[in-house]
Amino acid sequence: SRRRHTRCSGVSWARRCVQETVVTNNSTKSRETYTKTLAHYDFVPNIDEICNTSWLTAGYIKEKYPEVTKAYVIGREGIVTELQNQGIEVLGSTADDNKDVTPKECEYIEVDKDVKAVVVGYDHGFNYYKLSYAYYCIAENGAHFFATNEDSISPVGDQGRLAPAGGTMVKALQHCTKPPIVTGKPNPYGVEKILKDCQIDRSKCLMVGDRLESDILFGINGGINTLLTLTGVTSEEILQQQIELGPKGIIPTYYCDKLAL
Amino acid sequence: FFFFNDTATTEIYTEQIVGSVRCVQETDVKALTQFEFQPSLEEVYSVSWLTAQYVKENYPEINKVYVLGREGLVEDFQKEGIEVVSSISHDNMQIDPKSCEYIEIDKDIKAVVTGSDYWFNYYKISYAYYCITENNAKFIAAIEDNILPTANKGRFRPGGGCVAKALQHCTHQPFVVGKPNPYGIKKIIQNFGFDNQKCLMIGDTLDTDILCGINANIHTLLTLSGVTSEEALFNQKEISPNYYIDKLIL
């Protein structure tokens, strides 16, 4: 169907009779933590309305790779909690933050042979020990390599300054191993899961987001309409560049300056 | 002439190379002396030295850099009169995402140079990111090695290039000085007036050593005693050495 580039001035109708699900590539928190984080906004989702990438990743592994019983995590508590909720034992994460092992000693690390998956997301405690451990699991033990997302940058703090995001950890490991299976946006697995769980028709869905290569592509891959807000990572200039690429561009159905709920 | 792609030098070799400090990894020189070969200073090219030369020649206006690497790279830049903010000083910096807001970079840094820093952390990657994106600093990578051999029974380990790739993902493609960039070979050929047809590049890694020689338009010899196996050589068609041999006996 033809894509319409309709500029919306605000989407105040969104709250009427519409089910909303928050889809986030931030893997540092569990779903439960998100209900608390979002509680001070007017929009208060309950736990079933949160589709964050740690929860998606754990569900994806459980569903499609049931043989995985133990995973090594480069990431924070969110991924750990969600994997454990699926009955998967977890090594690494914050426990390996301050490992007192020199790079030379890393050459002699003996990894747990039962680790069948390495799961990587944003990790501000990323270090050479974790990179090495994950490398050995994949290269020597044939473990699967999952990435919660490949986001390059993300706003942090109150001023929204940009900082390197989870994709940077993923690319470091990818460079010495192989491309990962990306479970978060833009993998449309999340779309399928939501449609199935909520019993909704695809044509009645709208994906709203500020990032072309994760949010909008997620919606496009999932066969649903998309709305880009220019309040975040993507500027109108970047959007225009994509439109000029024609069929090769990532182009949303709609875009707007900001979303006023 | 010997090219070394590893810049993770913690031991500075001062004894055998007379009269000067040349930041070559001790293990590199030990490997050479096994062959009863005593290289002179001009015959050993470490990529840290090459990278400093590259910046000096191509960006003479740059007088301060952030080195995401170790002593070897730091000192080779300092010897060219370029001031260095070294990532070694950030070894113990812990950071959480919110605190990234408060990282203040030195605004005089005009280039970020990545080498091998196995003590990398999120603070260093963020610092380098801000230099590049907020200060418009150039991004130059000494190496892009993905894996390297270890001393542990034929095992490999992640190479120094992994951090460069992490930084690349949130900024842009760097200029890579080390192999397979033929910069070093071309520098030698130019300095000494050699004939390309009379030069041979010998190495054990297809996508750094051999590709470097091909890019420099000289002959290439692959030894199967290291990173690239015979199987790996014939499982691909992109890179073809002129010759290959099981191992080199000098």
Short mmCIF file of C-alpha atoms in Angstrom, two decimals:
data_model
loop_
_atom_site.label_atom_id
_atom_site.label_comp_id
_atom_site.label_asym_id
_atom_site.label_seq_id
_atom_site.Cartn_x
_atom_site.Cartn_y
_atom_site.Cartn_z
CA SER A 1 0.00 0.00 0.00
CA ARG A 2 1.16 3.55 -0.67
CA ARG A 3 2.85 5.18 2.29
CA ARG A 4 1.43 8.54 3.25
CA HIS A 5 3.82 11.11 4.68
CA THR A 6 1.23 12.87 6.74
CA ARG A 7 2.42 15.41 9.21
CA CYS A 8 0.43 15.22 12.42
CA SER A 9 0.39 18.11 14.86
CA GLY A 10 -0.36 15.94 17.84
CA VAL A 11 -1.86 12.62 18.50
CA SER A 12 -4.33 13.45 21.27
CA TRP A 13 -6.80 10.84 20.08
CA ALA A 14 -4.35 8.07 20.86
CA ARG A 15 -5.60 7.41 24.35
CA ARG A 16 -9.21 6.77 23.45
CA CYS A 17 -10.10 3.10 23.27
CA VAL A 18 -6.59 2.15 22.29
CA GLN A 19 -4.44 -0.46 23.89
CA GLU A 20 -0.90 0.72 24.32
CA THR A 21 2.23 -1.33 24.73
CA VAL A 22 5.60 0.19 25.51
CA VAL A 23 8.33 -1.36 23.39
CA THR A 24 11.83 -0.47 24.49
CA ASN A 25 15.29 -1.59 23.46
CA ASN A 26 16.67 -0.64 26.86
CA SER A 27 17.79 -3.95 28.31
CA THR A 28 19.03 -2.74 31.69
CA LYS A 29 15.74 -3.22 33.52
CA SER A 30 13.22 -6.03 33.93
CA ARG A 31 9.53 -5.53 33.05
CA GLU A 32 8.66 -5.21 36.70
CA THR A 33 11.20 -2.42 37.22
CA TYR A 34 9.70 -0.57 34.25
CA THR A 35 6.25 -0.45 35.86
CA LYS A 36 7.87 1.50 38.71
CA THR A 37 10.00 3.71 36.42
CA LEU A 38 7.03 4.76 34.30
CA ALA A 39 4.69 5.20 37.25
CA HIS A 40 5.36 8.92 37.59
CA TYR A 41 4.16 9.67 34.06
CA ASP A 42 0.44 10.10 33.29
CA PHE A 43 0.59 7.03 31.17
CA VAL A 44 0.93 4.15 33.60
CA PRO A 45 1.32 0.79 31.95
CA ASN A 46 0.81 -2.40 33.81
CA ILE A 47 3.31 -5.18 33.42
CA ASP A 48 1.54 -6.82 30.46
CA GLU A 49 1.85 -3.61 28.49
CA ILE A 50 5.60 -3.52 28.68
CA CYS A 51 7.56 -5.21 25.96
CA ASN A 52 11.15 -4.50 26.82
CA THR A 53 14.00 -6.13 25.08
CA SER A 54 15.24 -8.17 28.06
CA TRP A 55 11.82 -9.76 28.39
CA LEU A 56 11.58 -10.29 24.62
CA THR A 57 15.05 -11.80 24.46
CA ALA A 58 14.38 -14.24 27.28
CA GLY A 59 11.08 -15.24 25.66
CA TYR A 60 12.71 -15.60 22.27
CA ILE A 61 15.45 -17.89 23.59
CA LYS A 62 13.00 -19.97 25.63
CA GLU A 63 10.67 -20.41 22.65
CA LYS A 64 13.13 -20.93 19.82
CA TYR A 65 16.16 -22.36 21.62
CA PRO A 66 14.73 -24.53 24.41
CA GLU A 67 18.01 -26.42 24.76
CA VAL A 68 19.61 -23.34 26.32
CA THR A 69 19.71 -23.83 30.10
CA LYS A 70 22.64 -21.57 30.92
CA ALA A 71 23.67 -18.23 29.47
CA TYR A 72 26.58 -15.83 29.84
CA VAL A 73 25.38 -12.24 30.01
CA ILE A 74 27.16 -9.04 29.05
CA GLY A 75 24.54 -6.66 30.39
CA ARG A 76 22.79 -5.52 33.55
CA GLU A 77 20.22 -6.85 35.97
CA GLY A 78 17.27 -6.54 33.59
CA ILE A 79 18.51 -9.27 31.26
CA VAL A 80 19.56 -11.45 34.18
CA THR A 81 16.14 -11.25 35.84
CA GLU A 82 14.18 -11.98 32.69
CA LEU A 83 16.39 -14.95 31.75
CA GLN A 84 16.11 -16.35 35.26
CA ASN A 85 12.32 -15.89 35.05
CA GLN A 86 12.43 -18.26 32.09
CA GLY A 87 14.37 -20.81 34.09
CA ILE A 88 17.71 -20.08 32.43
CA GLU A 89 20.76 -20.01 34.70
CA VAL A 90 22.90 -16.92 34.30
CA LEU A 91 26.65 -16.32 34.58
CA GLY A 92 28.50 -13.02 34.18
CA SER A 93 26.73 -9.64 34.17
CA THR A 94 27.46 -7.51 37.25
CA ALA A 95 29.41 -10.35 38.94
CA ASP A 96 32.19 -9.83 36.38
CA ASP A 97 32.26 -6.04 36.61
CA ASN A 98 35.45 -5.73 38.65
CA LYS A 99 37.20 -8.97 37.90
CA ASP A 100 40.76 -8.79 39.12
CA VAL A 101 42.19 -10.63 36.13
CA THR A 102 44.86 -9.16 33.86
CA PRO A 103 44.46 -9.31 30.08
CA LYS A 104 47.30 -11.84 29.98
CA GLU A 105 45.49 -14.03 32.51
CA CYS A 106 42.36 -13.81 30.35
CA GLU A 107 44.13 -16.14 27.92
CA TYR A 108 43.71 -18.92 30.49
CA ILE A 109 40.06 -18.44 31.41
CA GLU A 110 38.20 -21.75 31.63
CA VAL A 111 34.63 -21.18 30.64
CA ASP A 112 31.60 -23.16 31.83
CA LYS A 113 30.93 -25.68 29.06
CA ASP A 114 27.20 -25.71 29.81
CA VAL A 115 26.84 -22.14 28.61
CA LYS A 116 24.91 -22.49 25.35
CA ALA A 117 24.06 -18.84 24.82
CA VAL A 118 25.79 -15.49 25.15
CA VAL A 119 23.36 -12.58 25.57
CA VAL A 120 24.65 -9.05 25.05
CA GLY A 121 23.02 -5.74 25.84
CA TYR A 122 24.10 -2.36 27.20
CA ASP A 123 26.75 -2.79 29.86
CA HIS A 124 28.57 0.12 31.46
CA GLY A 125 30.70 -2.49 33.28
CA PHE A 126 31.99 -3.91 29.98
CA ASN A 127 35.62 -5.06 30.16
CA TYR A 128 38.14 -7.38 28.47
CA TYR A 129 37.39 -10.26 30.86
CA LYS A 130 33.72 -10.30 29.79
CA LEU A 131 34.64 -9.92 26.12
CA SER A 132 37.10 -12.83 26.39
CA TYR A 133 34.70 -15.08 28.31
CA ALA A 134 31.95 -14.46 25.77
CA TYR A 135 34.40 -15.01 22.90
CA TYR A 136 35.48 -18.41 24.27
CA CYS A 137 31.85 -19.49 24.81
CA ILE A 138 31.02 -18.72 21.18
CA ALA A 139 34.27 -19.62 19.41
CA GLU A 140 35.28 -22.68 21.42
CA ASN A 141 31.96 -24.00 22.74
CA GLY A 142 29.63 -23.14 19.90
CA ALA A 143 27.30 -21.04 22.07
CA HIS A 144 24.64 -18.97 20.28
CA PHE A 145 25.17 -15.20 20.19
CA PHE A 146 22.11 -13.07 20.98
CA ALA A 147 22.00 -9.28 21.02
CA THR A 148 19.15 -7.48 22.76
CA ASN A 149 19.60 -4.57 20.35
CA GLU A 150 22.16 -2.88 18.13
CA ASP A 151 21.43 0.71 19.13
CA SER A 152 24.51 2.87 18.56
CA ILE A 153 23.67 5.83 20.81
CA SER A 154 21.08 6.64 23.41
CA PRO A 155 20.14 9.71 25.45
CA VAL A 156 21.20 9.57 29.12
CA GLY A 157 20.61 11.66 32.20
CA ASP A 158 18.28 14.59 32.65
CA GLN A 159 19.74 16.73 29.85
CA GLY A 160 19.45 13.93 27.32
CA ARG A 161 23.11 13.97 26.34
CA LEU A 162 23.80 11.12 23.94
CA ALA A 163 26.09 8.27 24.96
CA PRO A 164 27.28 5.00 23.40
CA ALA A 165 24.51 2.38 23.63
CA GLY A 166 24.20 -1.41 23.73
CA GLY A 167 25.17 -1.89 20.13
CA THR A 168 28.74 -0.88 20.94
CA MET A 169 29.20 -3.92 23.21
CA VAL A 170 27.59 -6.11 20.59
CA LYS A 171 29.88 -4.88 17.80
CA ALA A 172 33.00 -5.45 19.91
CA LEU A 173 32.04 -9.11 20.35
CA GLN A 174 30.79 -9.44 16.78
CA HIS A 175 34.16 -8.32 15.46
CA CYS A 176 35.90 -11.36 16.99
CA THR A 177 33.07 -13.86 16.50
CA LYS A 178 30.15 -13.47 14.07
CA PRO A 179 26.93 -11.47 13.58
CA PRO A 180 24.44 -12.02 16.41
CA ILE A 181 20.76 -12.88 16.38
CA VAL A 182 19.19 -9.54 17.32
CA THR A 183 16.08 -10.18 19.41
CA GLY A 184 15.01 -6.60 20.08
CA LYS A 185 13.85 -3.95 17.61
CA PRO A 186 13.95 -4.06 14.61
CA ASN A 187 13.42 -7.83 14.84
CA PRO A 188 9.63 -8.11 14.37
CA TYR A 189 9.42 -10.95 16.89
CA GLY A 190 8.08 -8.40 19.39
CA VAL A 191 5.29 -7.38 17.00
CA GLU A 192 4.23 -11.00 16.52
CA LYS A 193 4.29 -11.63 20.25
CA ILE A 194 2.16 -8.58 21.04
CA LEU A 195 -0.35 -9.32 18.27
CA LYS A 196 -0.69 -12.87 19.52
CA ASP A 197 -0.88 -11.99 23.22
CA CYS A 198 -3.39 -9.16 22.67
CA GLN A 199 -5.34 -10.86 19.90
CA ILE A 200 -5.25 -7.77 17.69
CA ASP A 201 -5.41 -7.36 13.96
CA ARG A 202 -2.23 -6.05 12.35
CA SER A 203 -4.09 -3.36 10.43
CA LYS A 204 -5.23 -1.77 13.67
CA CYS A 205 -1.73 -1.25 15.07
CA LEU A 206 0.54 1.76 15.05
CA MET A 207 4.19 1.76 16.07
CA VAL A 208 5.27 5.10 17.52
CA GLY A 209 8.96 5.89 18.01
CA ASP A 210 11.85 8.28 17.47
CA ARG A 211 14.45 5.99 15.96
CA LEU A 212 14.34 4.93 12.31
CA GLU A 213 16.61 1.88 12.35
CA SER A 214 15.01 0.30 15.42
CA ASP A 215 11.48 1.65 16.12
CA ILE A 216 10.27 2.37 12.58
CA LEU A 217 12.01 -0.59 10.97
CA PHE A 218 10.46 -2.75 13.71
CA GLY A 219 7.02 -1.65 12.60
CA ILE A 220 7.84 -2.01 8.90
CA ASN A 221 9.27 -5.51 9.41
CA GLY A 222 6.19 -6.39 11.47
CA GLY A 223 3.82 -5.20 8.75
CA ILE A 224 2.20 -2.43 10.81
CA ASN A 225 1.88 1.32 10.29
CA THR A 226 4.49 3.57 11.87
CA LEU A 227 4.67 7.08 13.31
CA LEU A 228 8.03 8.82 13.75
CA THR A 229 8.33 11.57 16.34
CA LEU A 230 11.06 14.12 15.75
CA THR A 231 11.59 14.72 19.46
CA GLY A 232 14.39 12.25 19.92
CA VAL A 233 17.28 10.79 18.02
CA THR A 234 16.02 11.40 14.47
CA SER A 235 15.94 14.88 12.99
CA GLU A 236 13.82 16.02 10.04
CA GLU A 237 17.03 16.25 8.01
CA ILE A 238 17.84 12.58 8.60
CA LEU A 239 14.26 11.62 7.73
CA GLN A 240 14.51 13.58 4.48
CA GLN A 241 17.72 11.70 3.57
CA GLN A 242 15.86 8.42 4.02
CA ILE A 243 12.93 9.59 1.90
CA GLU A 244 15.39 10.50 -0.86
CA LEU A 245 16.69 6.91 -0.86
CA GLY A 246 13.29 5.79 -2.12
CA PRO A 247 12.66 2.03 -1.78
CA LYS A 248 15.96 1.59 0.08
CA GLY A 249 15.10 4.15 2.75
CA ILE A 250 13.49 3.52 6.14
CA ILE A 251 10.37 5.63 5.76
CA PRO A 252 7.57 5.85 8.34
CA THR A 253 3.90 5.97 7.39
CA TYR A 254 3.50 9.21 9.37
CA TYR A 255 5.74 11.64 11.21
CA CYS A 256 5.16 14.46 13.68
CA ASP A 257 7.08 17.06 15.66
CA LYS A 258 6.04 15.72 19.00
CA LEU A 259 3.50 13.58 20.67
CA ALA A 260 1.18 15.29 23.11
CA LEU A 261 -0.76 12.81 25.19
CA PHE B 1 61.57 -5.14 7.56
CA PHE B 2 59.20 -6.29 10.25
CA PHE B 3 55.65 -5.01 10.81
CA PHE B 4 53.92 -5.51 14.12
CA ASN B 5 50.22 -4.85 14.43
CA ASP B 6 50.07 -5.14 18.18
CA THR B 7 50.34 -1.87 20.06
CA ALA B 8 49.68 -3.26 23.53
CA THR B 9 53.19 -2.61 24.72
CA THR B 10 53.82 -2.59 28.41
CA GLU B 11 57.50 -3.49 28.26
CA ILE B 12 59.56 -0.95 26.45
CA TYR B 13 62.45 -2.52 24.70
CA THR B 14 65.58 -0.52 25.46
CA GLU B 15 68.49 -2.90 25.53
CA GLN B 16 69.14 -4.53 22.20
CA ILE B 17 68.13 -1.68 19.97
CA VAL B 18 71.05 0.57 20.70
CA GLY B 19 70.80 4.19 21.60
CA SER B 20 67.08 4.76 21.38
CA VAL B 21 63.77 3.80 22.84
CA ARG B 22 61.66 2.17 20.17
CA CYS B 23 58.36 0.91 21.40
CA VAL B 24 58.41 -2.60 20.14
CA GLN B 25 56.87 -5.35 22.16
CA GLU B 26 59.45 -7.47 23.90
CA THR B 27 57.90 -10.67 22.59
CA ASP B 28 58.18 -9.37 19.01
CA VAL B 29 61.91 -8.86 19.37
CA LYS B 30 62.42 -12.21 21.13
CA ALA B 31 60.65 -13.86 18.19
CA LEU B 32 63.07 -12.19 15.84
CA THR B 33 66.19 -13.07 17.82
CA GLN B 34 65.18 -16.74 17.70
CA PHE B 35 66.30 -16.59 14.11
CA GLU B 36 69.70 -15.17 15.13
CA PHE B 37 68.63 -12.02 13.43
CA GLN B 38 69.41 -8.69 14.99
CA PRO B 39 67.14 -6.09 13.48
CA SER B 40 68.31 -2.53 13.39
CA LEU B 41 66.03 0.30 14.45
CA GLU B 42 65.09 1.17 10.87
CA GLU B 43 64.01 -2.38 10.14
CA VAL B 44 61.30 -2.67 12.78
CA TYR B 45 58.01 -0.91 12.15
CA SER B 46 55.57 -0.99 14.98
CA VAL B 47 52.14 0.23 14.03
CA SER B 48 52.20 2.70 16.91
CA TRP B 49 55.17 4.46 15.33
CA LEU B 50 53.52 4.32 11.90
CA THR B 51 50.30 5.81 13.28
CA ALA B 52 52.16 8.72 14.88
CA GLN B 53 53.96 9.30 11.57
CA TYR B 54 50.67 9.24 9.71
CA VAL B 55 49.08 11.87 11.95
CA LYS B 56 52.20 14.06 11.90
CA GLU B 57 52.41 13.97 8.10
CA ASN B 58 48.74 14.33 7.26
CA TYR B 59 47.50 16.52 10.11
CA PRO B 60 50.39 18.74 11.21
CA GLU B 61 47.91 21.06 12.93
CA ILE B 62 47.01 18.36 15.47
CA ASN B 63 48.94 18.91 18.69
CA LYS B 64 46.82 16.92 21.15
CA VAL B 65 45.28 13.46 20.90
CA TYR B 66 43.31 11.02 23.03
CA VAL B 67 45.02 7.67 22.87
CA LEU B 68 42.78 4.71 23.60
CA GLY B 69 45.81 2.46 23.91
CA ARG B 70 48.85 1.77 26.06
CA GLU B 71 52.40 3.02 26.61
CA GLY B 72 53.72 2.10 23.16
CA LEU B 73 51.21 4.23 21.30
CA VAL B 74 51.38 7.04 23.87
CA GLU B 75 55.14 7.37 23.70
CA ASP B 76 55.39 7.20 19.92
CA PHE B 77 53.03 10.17 19.72
CA GLN B 78 54.84 12.09 22.42
CA LYS B 79 58.12 11.62 20.53
CA GLU B 80 56.55 13.43 17.58
CA GLY B 81 55.84 16.39 19.84
CA ILE B 82 52.13 15.62 20.07
CA GLU B 83 50.58 15.96 23.51
CA VAL B 84 48.68 12.92 24.68
CA VAL B 85 45.71 12.45 26.99
CA SER B 86 46.14 8.78 27.68
CA SER B 87 43.41 6.24 28.37
CA ILE B 88 45.80 4.70 30.90
CA SER B 89 44.80 7.57 33.21
CA HIS B 90 41.19 6.37 32.84
CA ASP B 91 41.93 2.76 33.78
CA ASN B 92 39.99 2.89 37.04
CA MET B 93 37.18 5.19 36.02
CA GLN B 94 33.84 3.66 36.89
CA ILE B 95 30.80 5.17 35.30
CA ASP B 96 27.10 4.61 35.19
CA PRO B 97 24.97 5.84 32.28
CA LYS B 98 23.58 8.90 34.11
CA SER B 99 27.07 10.16 34.92
CA CYS B 100 27.96 10.29 31.22
CA GLU B 101 26.21 13.60 31.31
CA TYR B 102 29.06 15.02 33.35
CA ILE B 103 32.07 13.74 31.43
CA GLU B 104 34.11 16.78 30.46
CA ILE B 105 36.57 16.30 27.66
CA ASP B 106 39.70 18.29 26.91
CA LYS B 107 38.57 20.56 24.08
CA ASP B 108 42.08 20.71 22.59
CA ILE B 109 41.97 17.06 21.61
CA LYS B 110 41.80 16.99 17.82
CA ALA B 111 42.17 13.26 17.19
CA VAL B 112 41.23 10.00 18.88
CA VAL B 113 43.75 7.25 18.20
CA THR B 114 42.77 3.68 19.06
CA GLY B 115 45.28 0.91 19.53
CA SER B 116 45.02 -2.13 21.78
CA ASP B 117 43.76 -1.27 25.22
CA TYR B 118 42.78 -4.42 27.05
CA TRP B 119 41.99 -2.36 30.12
CA PHE B 120 39.14 -0.72 28.20
CA ASN B 121 35.99 0.38 30.01
CA TYR B 122 32.81 2.29 29.26
CA TYR B 123 34.29 5.58 30.48
CA LYS B 124 37.08 5.43 27.88
CA ILE B 125 34.68 4.56 25.07
CA SER B 126 32.36 7.43 26.10
CA TYR B 127 35.28 9.88 26.41
CA ALA B 128 36.47 8.98 22.93
CA TYR B 129 32.88 9.23 21.64
CA TYR B 130 32.52 12.78 22.98
CA CYS B 131 35.89 13.84 21.52
CA ILE B 132 34.73 12.67 18.09
CA THR B 133 31.12 13.82 18.14
CA GLU B 134 31.27 16.98 20.24
CA ASN B 135 34.81 18.13 19.41
CA ASN B 136 34.91 16.92 15.82
CA ALA B 137 38.14 15.03 16.53
CA LYS B 138 39.50 12.78 13.80
CA PHE B 139 39.14 9.04 14.42
CA ILE B 140 42.26 7.08 13.57
CA ALA B 141 42.67 3.38 14.33
CA ALA B 142 46.15 1.90 14.49
CA ILE B 143 44.78 -1.62 14.03
CA GLU B 144 41.59 -3.59 13.43
CA ASP B 145 42.74 -7.04 14.56
CA ASN B 146 39.75 -9.19 15.47
CA ILE B 147 41.55 -12.15 17.06
CA LEU B 148 45.13 -12.80 18.05
CA PRO B 149 47.02 -15.99 18.93
CA THR B 150 47.82 -16.59 22.61
CA ALA B 151 50.52 -18.47 24.44
CA ASN B 152 47.85 -20.94 25.58
CA LYS B 153 47.88 -24.13 23.46
CA GLY B 154 46.71 -22.79 20.09
CA ARG B 155 43.98 -20.65 21.61
CA PHE B 156 42.99 -17.27 20.20
CA ARG B 157 41.76 -14.21 22.06
CA PRO B 158 39.82 -11.05 21.11
CA GLY B 159 42.12 -8.53 19.41
CA GLY B 160 42.60 -4.82 19.96
CA GLY B 161 40.37 -3.99 17.01
CA CYS B 162 37.24 -4.90 18.98
CA VAL B 163 37.26 -1.59 20.85
CA ALA B 164 37.78 0.32 17.60
CA LYS B 165 34.68 -1.42 16.22
CA ALA B 166 32.69 -0.53 19.34
CA LEU B 167 33.64 3.13 18.89
CA GLN B 168 33.03 2.96 15.15
CA HIS B 169 29.47 1.81 15.76
CA CYS B 170 28.58 4.99 17.64
CA THR B 171 30.65 7.37 15.51
CA HIS B 172 31.91 6.49 12.03
CA GLN B 173 34.50 4.44 10.15
CA PRO B 174 38.03 5.34 11.27
CA PHE B 175 41.10 5.64 9.10
CA VAL B 176 43.06 2.45 9.79
CA VAL B 177 46.83 2.88 9.61
CA GLY B 178 47.96 -0.69 10.27
CA LYS B 179 47.80 -3.75 8.03
CA PRO B 180 46.04 -4.25 5.63
CA ASN B 181 46.56 -0.55 4.88
CA PRO B 182 49.71 -0.52 2.74
CA TYR B 183 50.86 2.80 4.25
CA GLY B 184 53.83 1.23 6.04
CA ILE B 185 55.05 -0.72 3.02
CA LYS B 186 54.68 2.28 0.73
CA LYS B 187 56.64 4.40 3.22
CA ILE B 188 59.55 1.95 3.13
CA ILE B 189 59.54 1.60 -0.65
CA GLN B 190 59.53 5.37 -1.00
CA ASN B 191 62.22 5.98 1.64
CA PHE B 192 64.58 3.35 0.29
CA GLY B 193 63.73 3.59 -3.41
CA PHE B 194 62.91 -0.10 -3.78
CA ASP B 195 61.35 -1.70 -6.85
CA ASN B 196 57.89 -3.12 -6.05
CA GLN B 197 58.60 -6.19 -8.13
CA LYS B 198 61.54 -7.03 -5.91
CA CYS B 199 59.60 -6.88 -2.63
CA LEU B 200 58.00 -9.79 -0.82
CA MET B 201 55.51 -9.57 2.06
CA ILE B 202 55.64 -12.62 4.32
CA GLY B 203 52.92 -13.25 6.90
CA ASP B 204 50.58 -15.76 8.49
CA THR B 205 47.31 -13.84 8.35
CA LEU B 206 45.38 -13.56 5.13
CA ASP B 207 43.28 -10.48 5.83
CA THR B 208 46.03 -8.36 7.38
CA ASP B 209 49.51 -9.44 6.18
CA ILE B 210 48.69 -10.78 2.70
CA LEU B 211 46.04 -8.19 1.91
CA CYS B 212 48.55 -5.52 2.95
CA GLY B 213 51.07 -6.82 0.43
CA ILE B 214 48.43 -7.03 -2.31
CA ASN B 215 47.29 -3.46 -1.56
CA ALA B 216 50.92 -2.31 -1.80
CA ASN B 217 51.34 -4.06 -5.13
CA ILE B 218 54.20 -6.34 -4.07
CA HIS B 219 54.60 -10.14 -3.97
CA THR B 220 53.10 -12.08 -1.07
CA LEU B 221 53.98 -15.30 0.75
CA LEU B 222 51.58 -16.87 3.25
CA THR B 223 52.99 -19.16 5.93
CA LEU B 224 50.53 -21.74 7.27
CA SER B 225 52.24 -21.82 10.66
CA GLY B 226 50.01 -19.23 12.34
CA VAL B 227 46.55 -17.72 12.07
CA THR B 228 45.48 -18.86 8.60
CA SER B 229 45.20 -22.59 7.95
CA GLU B 230 45.36 -24.27 4.53
CA GLU B 231 41.63 -24.97 4.83
CA ALA B 232 40.85 -21.32 5.52
CA LEU B 233 43.02 -20.28 2.57
CA PHE B 234 41.12 -22.45 0.10
CA ASN B 235 37.68 -21.78 1.62
CA GLN B 236 37.78 -18.30 0.20
CA LYS B 237 38.63 -16.66 -3.10
CA GLU B 238 38.94 -12.98 -2.26
CA ILE B 239 42.54 -12.93 -1.11
CA SER B 240 45.17 -14.89 -3.05
CA PRO B 241 48.82 -14.85 -1.98
CA ASN B 242 51.35 -15.36 -4.78
CA TYR B 243 52.93 -18.19 -2.78
CA TYR B 244 52.23 -20.21 0.32
CA ILE B 245 54.38 -22.46 2.49
CA ASP B 246 53.91 -24.66 5.56
CA LYS B 247 56.48 -22.81 7.60
CA LEU B 248 59.43 -20.56 7.16
CA ILE B 249 62.86 -21.75 8.15
CA LEU B 250 65.45 -19.03 7.99
#
